[in-house]
Amino acid sequence: MRQNPLKRIVELQKQGKNVGIYSVCSANRYVIEAALRRGMSDGSCVLIESTANQCDQNGGYTGMKPADFKEFVLDIADKTGFDKGKIFLGGDHLGPLTFAYKNETEAMADAEELIRHYVGAGFTKIHIDTSMKVKSDDPNVRLSDELIAGRGARLARVAEETYKKLLGSDPDAVPPVYIIGSEVPIPGGAVGSEDTGVQVTKVEDFKNTVAAFEKAFAEAGLGRDVWDRVIGVVVQPGVEEKDSGCTEYDRGKAKDLMASIKDFPSLVFEGHSTDYQTKIKLRELIEDGVGILKVGPGLTFAMREAMFALEHIEKEMLCGTDTEPSRFADTLDNAMLKDDKHWRKHYQGTEQEIRLKRKYSFSDRCRYYMPVPEVEAASERLIANLRANGIPLNLLSQFMPIQYTKVREGLLENDPVALIEDRITNTIDEYLYATHQSELM
């Protein structure tokens, strides 16, 4: 059996080398293309993950099943010329998350089918998350580690069975590696805007999670070779984005948790919600034992910033002309007002405060509305208008000064899509500074 190259993260970390990988948790075309183009220039691999609510056996909110998402990514790789052998695909929070309104029997059956779709499509990094309660669970009683781990082992067994079937059609298929555990807040972002403080995972809870899962895997008949492919545990190192900032990583508060990973020679930590940490903090996380840094809203936030900046340029260029403007920002906000299910419970405050959060919150709920047809049409009109008229350097300097400098130095094309992707790359570079992931392959 081939070894999954992601296991090298553990090997290098245990050798004392500060190497990890950042995970692109996004289904946005601009974000994925930017990550692949930056991977080409950096000579590094790229990890791209889809969450259970983005893509599932029914299509998720993106309308894509896991196999569709894979083809979506590979099509972008073809466009950019990126080496497909350096792409890793992951499934995030795979379990009964989106089926939690059902009783255990139905919810777990759906979760098993979800796992089949991801592993069967060739995703090789599988985060098994069974930490959430389903309808039949007692709402007043905490789920035990044993119950969570037992459900997780059940899904791991389905994953292994699916992988064996996959080998029949693809003898070179790479065996999946597994991530266990969950984090606060729930995937997709915190509910509400109150700051109740981020609690670092207790060492005892982390170790109990590992012990419970290892025992459950054995009881489910999963061999030692399967447990050896559990490479990471999701913990809360004390980081989280907020509407207008983030809780920064504090080494002092997390020192006991981080020291505890040294007791596990085959595991690293996986850190979720690392968006908006400075590159220094990201590097500290890697140095302290976090091998995988998840980022999602931070990338689409950068994309949205670029598109708003380009619309400012468009307004100045088209003022007094007969050309129809894109009205991108207004179209996006109207789509959010028309269907508030993706942001209403996340944003609290006065009408004015919520208006600002819809557009500018670091939690970036507007990322869910980019695929809406009228928003896509406005985006395309924005790009077409800018390409038809050309972007004057003085306006580029005013609204995108970092990209202006790169254009002047001949490092970047003065094209709206190139400018959007370069703004995203500014964020990606913060992660590459931390991970040194070009050393993985």
mmCIF file with all atom_site columns, N, CA and C in Angstrom, residues 30 306 310 382-384 386-387 391 400 413-422:
data_model
loop_
_atom_site.group_PDB
_atom_site.id
_atom_site.type_symbol
_atom_site.label_atom_id
_atom_site.label_alt_id
_atom_site.label_comp_id
_atom_site.label_asym_id
_atom_site.label_entity_id
_atom_site.label_seq_id
_atom_site.pdbx_PDB_ins_code
_atom_site.Cartn_x
_atom_site.Cartn_y
_atom_site.Cartn_z
_atom_site.occupancy
_atom_site.B_iso_or_equiv
_atom_site.pdbx_formal_charge
_atom_site.auth_seq_id
_atom_site.auth_comp_id
_atom_site.auth_asym_id
_atom_site.auth_atom_id
_atom_site.pdbx_PDB_model_num
ATOM 1  N N  . TYR A 1 30  ? -11.919 31.832 -7.855  1.00 0.00 ? 30  TYR A N  1
ATOM 2  C CA . TYR A 1 30  ? -10.787 32.754 -7.770  1.00 0.00 ? 30  TYR A CA 1
ATOM 3  C C  . TYR A 1 30  ? -9.806  32.318 -6.690  1.00 0.00 ? 30  TYR A C  1
ATOM 4  N N  . ALA A 1 306 ? -10.975 42.890 -3.012  1.00 0.00 ? 306 ALA A N  1
ATOM 5  C CA . ALA A 1 306 ? -10.477 43.225 -4.346  1.00 0.00 ? 306 ALA A CA 1
ATOM 6  C C  . ALA A 1 306 ? -11.622 43.625 -5.267  1.00 0.00 ? 306 ALA A C  1
ATOM 7  N N  . LEU A 1 310 ? -12.193 47.159 -7.128  1.00 0.00 ? 310 LEU A N  1
ATOM 8  C CA . LEU A 1 310 ? -12.345 47.264 -8.580  1.00 0.00 ? 310 LEU A CA 1
ATOM 9  C C  . LEU A 1 310 ? -13.644 47.979 -8.946  1.00 0.00 ? 310 LEU A C  1
ATOM 10 N N  . LEU A 1 382 ? -18.663 43.512 -14.131 1.00 0.00 ? 382 LEU A N  1
ATOM 11 C CA . LEU A 1 382 ? -17.574 44.310 -13.565 1.00 0.00 ? 382 LEU A CA 1
ATOM 12 C C  . LEU A 1 382 ? -16.272 44.022 -14.309 1.00 0.00 ? 382 LEU A C  1
ATOM 13 N N  . ILE A 1 383 ? -15.960 42.765 -14.470 1.00 0.00 ? 383 ILE A N  1
ATOM 14 C CA . ILE A 1 383 ? -14.713 42.381 -15.142 1.00 0.00 ? 383 ILE A CA 1
ATOM 15 C C  . ILE A 1 383 ? -14.734 42.811 -16.603 1.00 0.00 ? 383 ILE A C  1
ATOM 16 N N  . ALA A 1 384 ? -15.880 42.616 -17.267 1.00 0.00 ? 384 ALA A N  1
ATOM 17 C CA . ALA A 1 384 ? -15.987 42.998 -18.675 1.00 0.00 ? 384 ALA A CA 1
ATOM 18 C C  . ALA A 1 384 ? -15.824 44.501 -18.859 1.00 0.00 ? 384 ALA A C  1
ATOM 19 N N  . LEU A 1 386 ? -14.189 46.607 -16.963 1.00 0.00 ? 386 LEU A N  1
ATOM 20 C CA . LEU A 1 386 ? -12.801 46.996 -16.712 1.00 0.00 ? 386 LEU A CA 1
ATOM 21 C C  . LEU A 1 386 ? -11.894 46.574 -17.856 1.00 0.00 ? 386 LEU A C  1
ATOM 22 N N  . ARG A 1 387 ? -12.154 45.402 -18.408 1.00 0.00 ? 387 ARG A N  1
ATOM 23 C CA . ARG A 1 387 ? -11.330 44.942 -19.533 1.00 0.00 ? 387 ARG A CA 1
ATOM 24 C C  . ARG A 1 387 ? -11.590 45.774 -20.784 1.00 0.00 ? 387 ARG A C  1
ATOM 25 N N  . ILE A 1 391 ? -7.691  49.588 -17.070 1.00 0.00 ? 391 ILE A N  1
ATOM 26 C CA . ILE A 1 391 ? -7.632  50.155 -15.722 1.00 0.00 ? 391 ILE A CA 1
ATOM 27 C C  . ILE A 1 391 ? -6.499  51.183 -15.659 1.00 0.00 ? 391 ILE A C  1
ATOM 28 N N  . MET A 1 400 ? -5.890  49.974 -5.184  1.00 0.00 ? 400 MET A N  1
ATOM 29 C CA . MET A 1 400 ? -5.168  48.720 -4.969  1.00 0.00 ? 400 MET A CA 1
ATOM 30 C C  . MET A 1 400 ? -3.669  48.998 -5.025  1.00 0.00 ? 400 MET A C  1
ATOM 31 N N  . GLU A 1 413 ? -0.005  41.314 -14.236 1.00 0.00 ? 413 GLU A N  1
ATOM 32 C CA . GLU A 1 413 ? -0.764  41.844 -15.368 1.00 0.00 ? 413 GLU A CA 1
ATOM 33 C C  . GLU A 1 413 ? -1.850  42.787 -14.858 1.00 0.00 ? 413 GLU A C  1
ATOM 34 N N  . ASN A 1 414 ? -2.052  43.875 -15.553 1.00 0.00 ? 414 ASN A N  1
ATOM 35 C CA . ASN A 1 414 ? -3.092  44.827 -15.176 1.00 0.00 ? 414 ASN A CA 1
ATOM 36 C C  . ASN A 1 414 ? -4.438  44.361 -15.740 1.00 0.00 ? 414 ASN A C  1
ATOM 37 N N  . ASP A 1 415 ? -4.905  43.265 -15.184 1.00 0.00 ? 415 ASP A N  1
ATOM 38 C CA . ASP A 1 415 ? -6.159  42.638 -15.608 1.00 0.00 ? 415 ASP A CA 1
ATOM 39 C C  . ASP A 1 415 ? -6.995  42.397 -14.352 1.00 0.00 ? 415 ASP A C  1
ATOM 40 N N  . PRO A 1 416 ? -8.303  42.611 -14.403 1.00 0.00 ? 416 PRO A N  1
ATOM 41 C CA . PRO A 1 416 ? -9.103  42.509 -13.172 1.00 0.00 ? 416 PRO A CA 1
ATOM 42 C C  . PRO A 1 416 ? -9.027  41.157 -12.472 1.00 0.00 ? 416 PRO A C  1
ATOM 43 N N  . VAL A 1 417 ? -9.047  40.073 -13.220 1.00 0.00 ? 417 VAL A N  1
ATOM 44 C CA . VAL A 1 417 ? -8.970  38.755 -12.580 1.00 0.00 ? 417 VAL A CA 1
ATOM 45 C C  . VAL A 1 417 ? -7.595  38.547 -11.953 1.00 0.00 ? 417 VAL A C  1
ATOM 46 N N  . ALA A 1 418 ? -6.555  38.947 -12.658 1.00 0.00 ? 418 ALA A N  1
ATOM 47 C CA . ALA A 1 418 ? -5.203  38.837 -12.102 1.00 0.00 ? 418 ALA A CA 1
ATOM 48 C C  . ALA A 1 418 ? -5.076  39.664 -10.832 1.00 0.00 ? 418 ALA A C  1
ATOM 49 N N  . LEU A 1 419 ? -5.701  40.819 -10.805 1.00 0.00 ? 419 LEU A N  1
ATOM 50 C CA . LEU A 1 419 ? -5.647  41.687 -9.625  1.00 0.00 ? 419 LEU A CA 1
ATOM 51 C C  . LEU A 1 419 ? -6.394  41.061 -8.449  1.00 0.00 ? 419 LEU A C  1
ATOM 52 N N  . ILE A 1 420 ? -7.553  40.468 -8.720  1.00 0.00 ? 420 ILE A N  1
ATOM 53 C CA . ILE A 1 420 ? -8.320  39.792 -7.669  1.00 0.00 ? 420 ILE A CA 1
ATOM 54 C C  . ILE A 1 420 ? -7.500  38.657 -7.066  1.00 0.00 ? 420 ILE A C  1
ATOM 55 N N  . GLU A 1 421 ? -6.932  37.846 -7.929  1.00 0.00 ? 421 GLU A N  1
ATOM 56 C CA . GLU A 1 421 ? -6.190  36.688 -7.442  1.00 0.00 ? 421 GLU A CA 1
ATOM 57 C C  . GLU A 1 421 ? -4.921  37.095 -6.712  1.00 0.00 ? 421 GLU A C  1
ATOM 58 N N  . ASP A 1 422 ? -4.315  38.189 -7.131  1.00 0.00 ? 422 ASP A N  1
ATOM 59 C CA . ASP A 1 422 ? -3.116  38.638 -6.424  1.00 0.00 ? 422 ASP A CA 1
ATOM 60 C C  . ASP A 1 422 ? -3.464  39.142 -5.032  1.00 0.00 ? 422 ASP A C  1
#
